[in-house]
mmCIF file of C-alpha atoms in Angstrom:
data_model
loop_
_atom_site.group_PDB
_atom_site.id
_atom_site.type_symbol
_atom_site.label_atom_id
_atom_site.label_comp_id
_atom_site.label_asym_id
_atom_site.label_seq_id
_atom_site.Cartn_x
_atom_site.Cartn_y
_atom_site.Cartn_z
ATOM 1 C CA MET P 13 243.375 67.665 -22.700
ATOM 2 C CA SER P 14 241.557 70.610 -21.130
ATOM 3 C CA ALA P 15 239.900 70.412 -17.736
ATOM 4 C CA LEU P 16 237.283 72.913 -18.871
ATOM 5 C CA THR P 17 234.062 71.125 -19.768
ATOM 6 C CA PRO P 18 230.631 72.445 -20.771
ATOM 7 C CA ASP P 19 229.259 71.400 -17.361
ATOM 8 C CA LEU P 20 232.040 73.246 -15.539
ATOM 9 C CA LEU P 21 231.369 76.308 -17.685
ATOM 10 C CA LEU P 22 227.674 76.244 -16.701
ATOM 11 C CA CYS P 23 228.618 75.892 -13.020
ATOM 12 C CA ALA P 24 230.926 78.886 -13.348
ATOM 13 C CA TYR P 25 228.148 81.033 -14.826
ATOM 14 C CA ALA P 26 225.783 79.908 -12.058
ATOM 15 C CA SER P 27 228.437 81.009 -9.538
ATOM 16 C CA GLY P 28 228.977 84.417 -11.130
ATOM 17 C CA LEU P 29 232.194 83.704 -13.027
ATOM 18 C CA PHE P 30 232.894 83.916 -16.748
ATOM 19 C CA PRO P 31 235.907 82.865 -18.853
ATOM 20 C CA MET P 32 238.209 84.897 -21.082
ATOM 21 C CA ALA P 33 241.378 84.159 -23.024
ATOM 22 C CA ASN P 34 244.085 86.734 -23.718
ATOM 23 C CA ASP P 35 243.635 86.328 -27.459
ATOM 24 C CA ARG P 36 242.550 83.876 -30.139
ATOM 25 C CA HIS P 37 245.783 81.871 -30.146
ATOM 26 C CA ASP P 38 246.476 81.818 -26.409
ATOM 27 C CA PRO P 39 245.256 78.545 -24.879
ATOM 28 C CA THR P 40 245.145 80.008 -21.359
ATOM 29 C CA ILE P 41 241.676 80.728 -20.004
ATOM 30 C CA HIS P 42 241.143 83.068 -17.066
ATOM 31 C CA TRP P 43 238.115 83.166 -14.785
ATOM 32 C CA ILE P 44 236.737 86.671 -14.348
ATOM 33 C CA ASP P 45 234.820 87.809 -11.268
ATOM 34 C CA PRO P 46 234.722 91.620 -11.415
ATOM 35 C CA LYS P 47 234.039 93.717 -8.319
ATOM 36 C CA ARG P 48 231.529 95.707 -10.383
ATOM 37 C CA ARG P 49 229.357 93.821 -12.841
ATOM 38 C CA GLY P 50 227.569 95.146 -15.891
ATOM 39 C CA VAL P 51 223.872 94.387 -16.174
ATOM 40 C CA LEU P 52 221.119 95.719 -18.388
ATOM 41 C CA PRO P 53 217.895 95.902 -16.360
ATOM 42 C CA LEU P 54 215.252 94.581 -18.722
ATOM 43 C CA HIS P 55 212.550 96.896 -17.361
ATOM 44 C CA ARG P 56 214.810 99.922 -17.958
ATOM 45 C CA PHE P 57 215.988 99.081 -21.462
ATOM 46 C CA HIS P 58 216.281 102.345 -23.367
ATOM 47 C CA GLN P 59 215.563 102.055 -27.048
ATOM 48 C CA PRO P 60 216.563 105.269 -28.840
ATOM 49 C CA LYS P 61 213.930 106.739 -31.129
ATOM 50 C CA SER P 62 216.170 106.209 -34.171
ATOM 51 C CA LEU P 63 216.477 102.510 -33.334
ATOM 52 C CA ARG P 64 212.711 102.124 -32.916
ATOM 53 C CA LYS P 65 212.262 103.754 -36.307
ATOM 54 C CA LEU P 66 214.850 101.456 -37.907
ATOM 55 C CA ILE P 67 213.170 98.374 -36.431
ATOM 56 C CA ARG P 68 209.755 99.489 -37.718
ATOM 57 C CA LYS P 69 211.223 99.923 -41.219
ATOM 58 C CA GLY P 70 212.210 96.253 -41.209
ATOM 59 C CA VAL P 71 215.665 96.873 -42.677
ATOM 60 C CA PHE P 72 216.975 93.752 -40.940
ATOM 61 C CA GLU P 73 215.451 90.318 -40.593
ATOM 62 C CA VAL P 74 215.953 88.986 -37.074
ATOM 63 C CA ARG P 75 216.542 85.273 -36.533
ATOM 64 C CA VAL P 76 217.368 83.269 -33.429
ATOM 65 C CA ASP P 77 219.808 80.356 -33.373
ATOM 66 C CA GLY P 78 219.993 80.199 -37.157
ATOM 67 C CA ALA P 79 223.746 80.758 -37.442
ATOM 68 C CA PHE P 80 225.258 80.339 -33.982
ATOM 69 C CA THR P 81 228.696 79.223 -35.181
ATOM 70 C CA GLU P 82 228.897 82.060 -37.693
ATOM 71 C CA VAL P 83 227.937 84.596 -35.007
ATOM 72 C CA ILE P 84 230.574 83.435 -32.536
ATOM 73 C CA GLU P 85 233.217 83.340 -35.274
ATOM 74 C CA ALA P 86 232.306 86.907 -36.282
ATOM 75 C CA CYS P 87 232.521 87.972 -32.629
ATOM 76 C CA ALA P 88 236.029 86.462 -32.463
ATOM 77 C CA GLU P 89 237.283 88.270 -35.579
ATOM 78 C CA VAL P 90 240.261 90.526 -35.182
ATOM 79 C CA ARG P 91 239.627 93.979 -36.624
ATOM 80 C CA PRO P 92 241.733 97.143 -36.875
ATOM 81 C CA GLU P 93 239.832 98.735 -33.984
ATOM 82 C CA ARG P 94 240.215 95.511 -31.951
ATOM 83 C CA PRO P 95 243.502 93.751 -32.701
ATOM 84 C CA ARG P 96 242.904 91.037 -30.078
ATOM 85 C CA THR P 97 239.935 88.940 -29.096
ATOM 86 C CA TRP P 98 239.084 87.281 -25.805
ATOM 87 C CA LEU P 99 237.724 84.181 -27.553
ATOM 88 C CA ASN P 100 240.105 81.331 -28.274
ATOM 89 C CA ASP P 101 239.360 78.101 -30.121
ATOM 90 C CA GLU P 102 238.645 76.156 -26.929
ATOM 91 C CA LEU P 103 236.053 78.673 -25.750
ATOM 92 C CA ILE P 104 234.431 78.765 -29.172
ATOM 93 C CA ALA P 105 234.147 74.973 -29.151
ATOM 94 C CA LEU P 106 232.686 75.006 -25.625
ATOM 95 C CA TYR P 107 230.064 77.615 -26.508
ATOM 96 C CA CYS P 108 229.139 75.632 -29.620
ATOM 97 C CA THR P 109 228.638 72.569 -27.417
ATOM 98 C CA LEU P 110 226.468 74.621 -25.049
ATOM 99 C CA HIS P 111 224.471 75.749 -28.072
ATOM 100 C CA ARG P 112 223.883 72.164 -29.172
ATOM 101 C CA ARG P 113 222.733 71.411 -25.608
ATOM 102 C CA GLY P 114 220.304 74.345 -25.641
ATOM 103 C CA TYR P 115 222.165 76.674 -23.255
ATOM 104 C CA ALA P 116 223.839 79.098 -25.670
ATOM 105 C CA HIS P 117 221.869 81.144 -28.162
ATOM 106 C CA SER P 118 222.405 83.668 -30.898
ATOM 107 C CA VAL P 119 220.263 86.533 -32.108
ATOM 108 C CA GLU P 120 221.157 87.439 -35.676
ATOM 109 C CA THR P 121 220.382 90.277 -38.033
ATOM 110 C CA TRP P 122 220.257 89.543 -41.730
ATOM 111 C CA ALA P 123 220.060 91.794 -44.779
ATOM 112 C CA GLY P 124 219.738 90.552 -48.328
ATOM 113 C CA GLY P 125 220.194 86.958 -47.169
ATOM 114 C CA ARG P 126 223.528 87.819 -45.539
ATOM 115 C CA LEU P 127 224.404 87.713 -41.827
ATOM 116 C CA VAL P 128 225.316 91.313 -40.949
ATOM 117 C CA GLY P 129 225.157 91.436 -37.159
ATOM 118 C CA GLY P 130 224.302 89.599 -34.030
ATOM 119 C CA LEU P 131 225.116 88.546 -30.540
ATOM 120 C CA TYR P 132 225.343 85.384 -28.506
ATOM 121 C CA GLY P 133 225.206 84.387 -24.876
ATOM 122 C CA VAL P 134 224.388 81.715 -22.346
ATOM 123 C CA SER P 135 220.924 81.130 -20.904
ATOM 124 C CA LEU P 136 220.626 79.621 -17.467
ATOM 125 C CA GLY P 137 217.367 79.743 -15.530
ATOM 126 C CA ALA P 138 216.016 83.306 -15.654
ATOM 127 C CA ALA P 139 219.444 84.783 -16.483
ATOM 128 C CA PHE P 140 221.017 85.505 -19.843
ATOM 129 C CA PHE P 141 224.761 86.112 -19.928
ATOM 130 C CA GLY P 142 225.493 88.244 -22.963
ATOM 131 C CA GLU P 143 228.928 87.341 -24.223
ATOM 132 C CA SER P 144 229.688 89.275 -27.363
ATOM 133 C CA MET P 145 228.196 91.046 -30.350
ATOM 134 C CA PHE P 146 229.330 92.093 -33.794
ATOM 135 C CA SER P 147 228.142 94.305 -36.598
ATOM 136 C CA HIS P 148 229.068 94.351 -40.277
ATOM 137 C CA ALA P 149 226.284 96.830 -41.063
ATOM 138 C CA ARG P 150 225.397 100.008 -39.235
ATOM 139 C CA ASP P 151 223.055 99.367 -36.277
ATOM 140 C CA ALA P 152 222.769 95.619 -36.988
ATOM 141 C CA SER P 153 223.957 94.605 -33.509
ATOM 142 C CA LYS P 154 221.674 97.210 -31.913
ATOM 143 C CA VAL P 155 218.671 95.618 -33.603
ATOM 144 C CA ALA P 156 219.837 92.203 -32.321
ATOM 145 C CA LEU P 157 220.131 93.601 -28.779
ATOM 146 C CA ALA P 158 216.632 95.076 -28.923
ATOM 147 C CA ALA P 159 215.281 91.738 -30.164
ATOM 148 C CA LEU P 160 217.091 89.916 -27.352
ATOM 149 C CA VAL P 161 215.631 92.211 -24.689
ATOM 150 C CA GLU P 162 212.147 91.751 -26.154
ATOM 151 C CA ARG P 163 212.504 87.951 -26.088
ATOM 152 C CA LEU P 164 213.963 87.887 -22.574
ATOM 153 C CA SER P 165 211.209 90.141 -21.237
ATOM 154 C CA ALA P 166 208.509 88.017 -22.873
ATOM 155 C CA GLY P 167 210.154 84.856 -21.501
ATOM 156 C CA GLY P 168 210.170 86.055 -17.886
ATOM 157 C CA TYR P 169 213.927 86.508 -17.603
ATOM 158 C CA ARG P 170 215.107 88.593 -14.658
ATOM 159 C CA LEU P 171 218.795 89.213 -15.384
ATOM 160 C CA LEU P 172 220.690 90.305 -18.488
ATOM 161 C CA ASP P 173 224.370 90.164 -17.594
ATOM 162 C CA THR P 174 226.598 92.299 -19.835
ATOM 163 C CA GLN P 175 229.718 91.535 -17.754
ATOM 164 C CA PHE P 176 231.130 95.023 -18.219
ATOM 165 C CA VAL P 177 229.526 98.358 -19.075
ATOM 166 C CA THR P 178 230.727 100.127 -22.188
ATOM 167 C CA ASP P 179 229.612 103.518 -23.470
ATOM 168 C CA HIS P 180 227.712 101.614 -26.172
ATOM 169 C CA LEU P 181 225.761 99.547 -23.622
ATOM 170 C CA ARG P 182 225.245 102.518 -21.304
ATOM 171 C CA ARG P 183 223.165 104.137 -24.089
ATOM 172 C CA PHE P 184 220.665 101.305 -23.679
ATOM 173 C CA GLY P 185 220.468 101.536 -19.892
ATOM 174 C CA ALA P 186 223.286 99.231 -18.764
ATOM 175 C CA ILE P 187 224.533 99.891 -15.241
ATOM 176 C CA GLU P 188 227.228 98.557 -12.952
ATOM 177 C CA ILE P 189 226.320 96.851 -9.700
ATOM 178 C CA ALA P 190 228.496 95.551 -6.882
ATOM 179 C CA ARG P 191 229.561 91.904 -6.946
ATOM 180 C CA GLU P 192 227.462 91.127 -3.843
ATOM 181 C CA ARG P 193 224.299 92.590 -5.382
ATOM 182 C CA TYR P 194 225.006 90.770 -8.632
ATOM 183 C CA ARG P 195 225.276 87.447 -6.819
ATOM 184 C CA ARG P 196 221.980 88.112 -5.000
ATOM 185 C CA GLU P 197 220.260 88.853 -8.307
ATOM 186 C CA LEU P 198 221.877 85.798 -9.884
ATOM 187 C CA ARG P 199 220.497 83.542 -7.150
#
């Protein structure tokens, strides 16, 4: 039996830690506390002109919490460009429990009645901890990210934690901040 519970997971997020497994079939979970943390300042979110145009066209229908389990499973898929995933079955089950309790949420993009992209994360106070995203259609996850930022801004959120900064997230304004600053912002 695992010692990791949904309540412990929430406490970890509130303390600035997040979990990762080595891959889908490895039961070991590691706590991550990077020296430099990725955040996407909501007031500095950069939405490229092409993305704004795509959103206005209404190519994708955006839904929230309509297919949480499907989103997290898609985020955990192994693909040729990513032969390993950091999500194992225990973490997936824990996030699904947090979703049922109202702490974990998904933003999904749909096309033709089919789930084609999305993201999920954990909401705690005025912070949203973005965990993972996927896309089975060009720009589908970007539309989900833009929808998330819009909802967080409207809801008075103050922190969008991306954990790490990738080139993809940097395009939208993600930055790295020192652990100490991150913990101040988290408080």
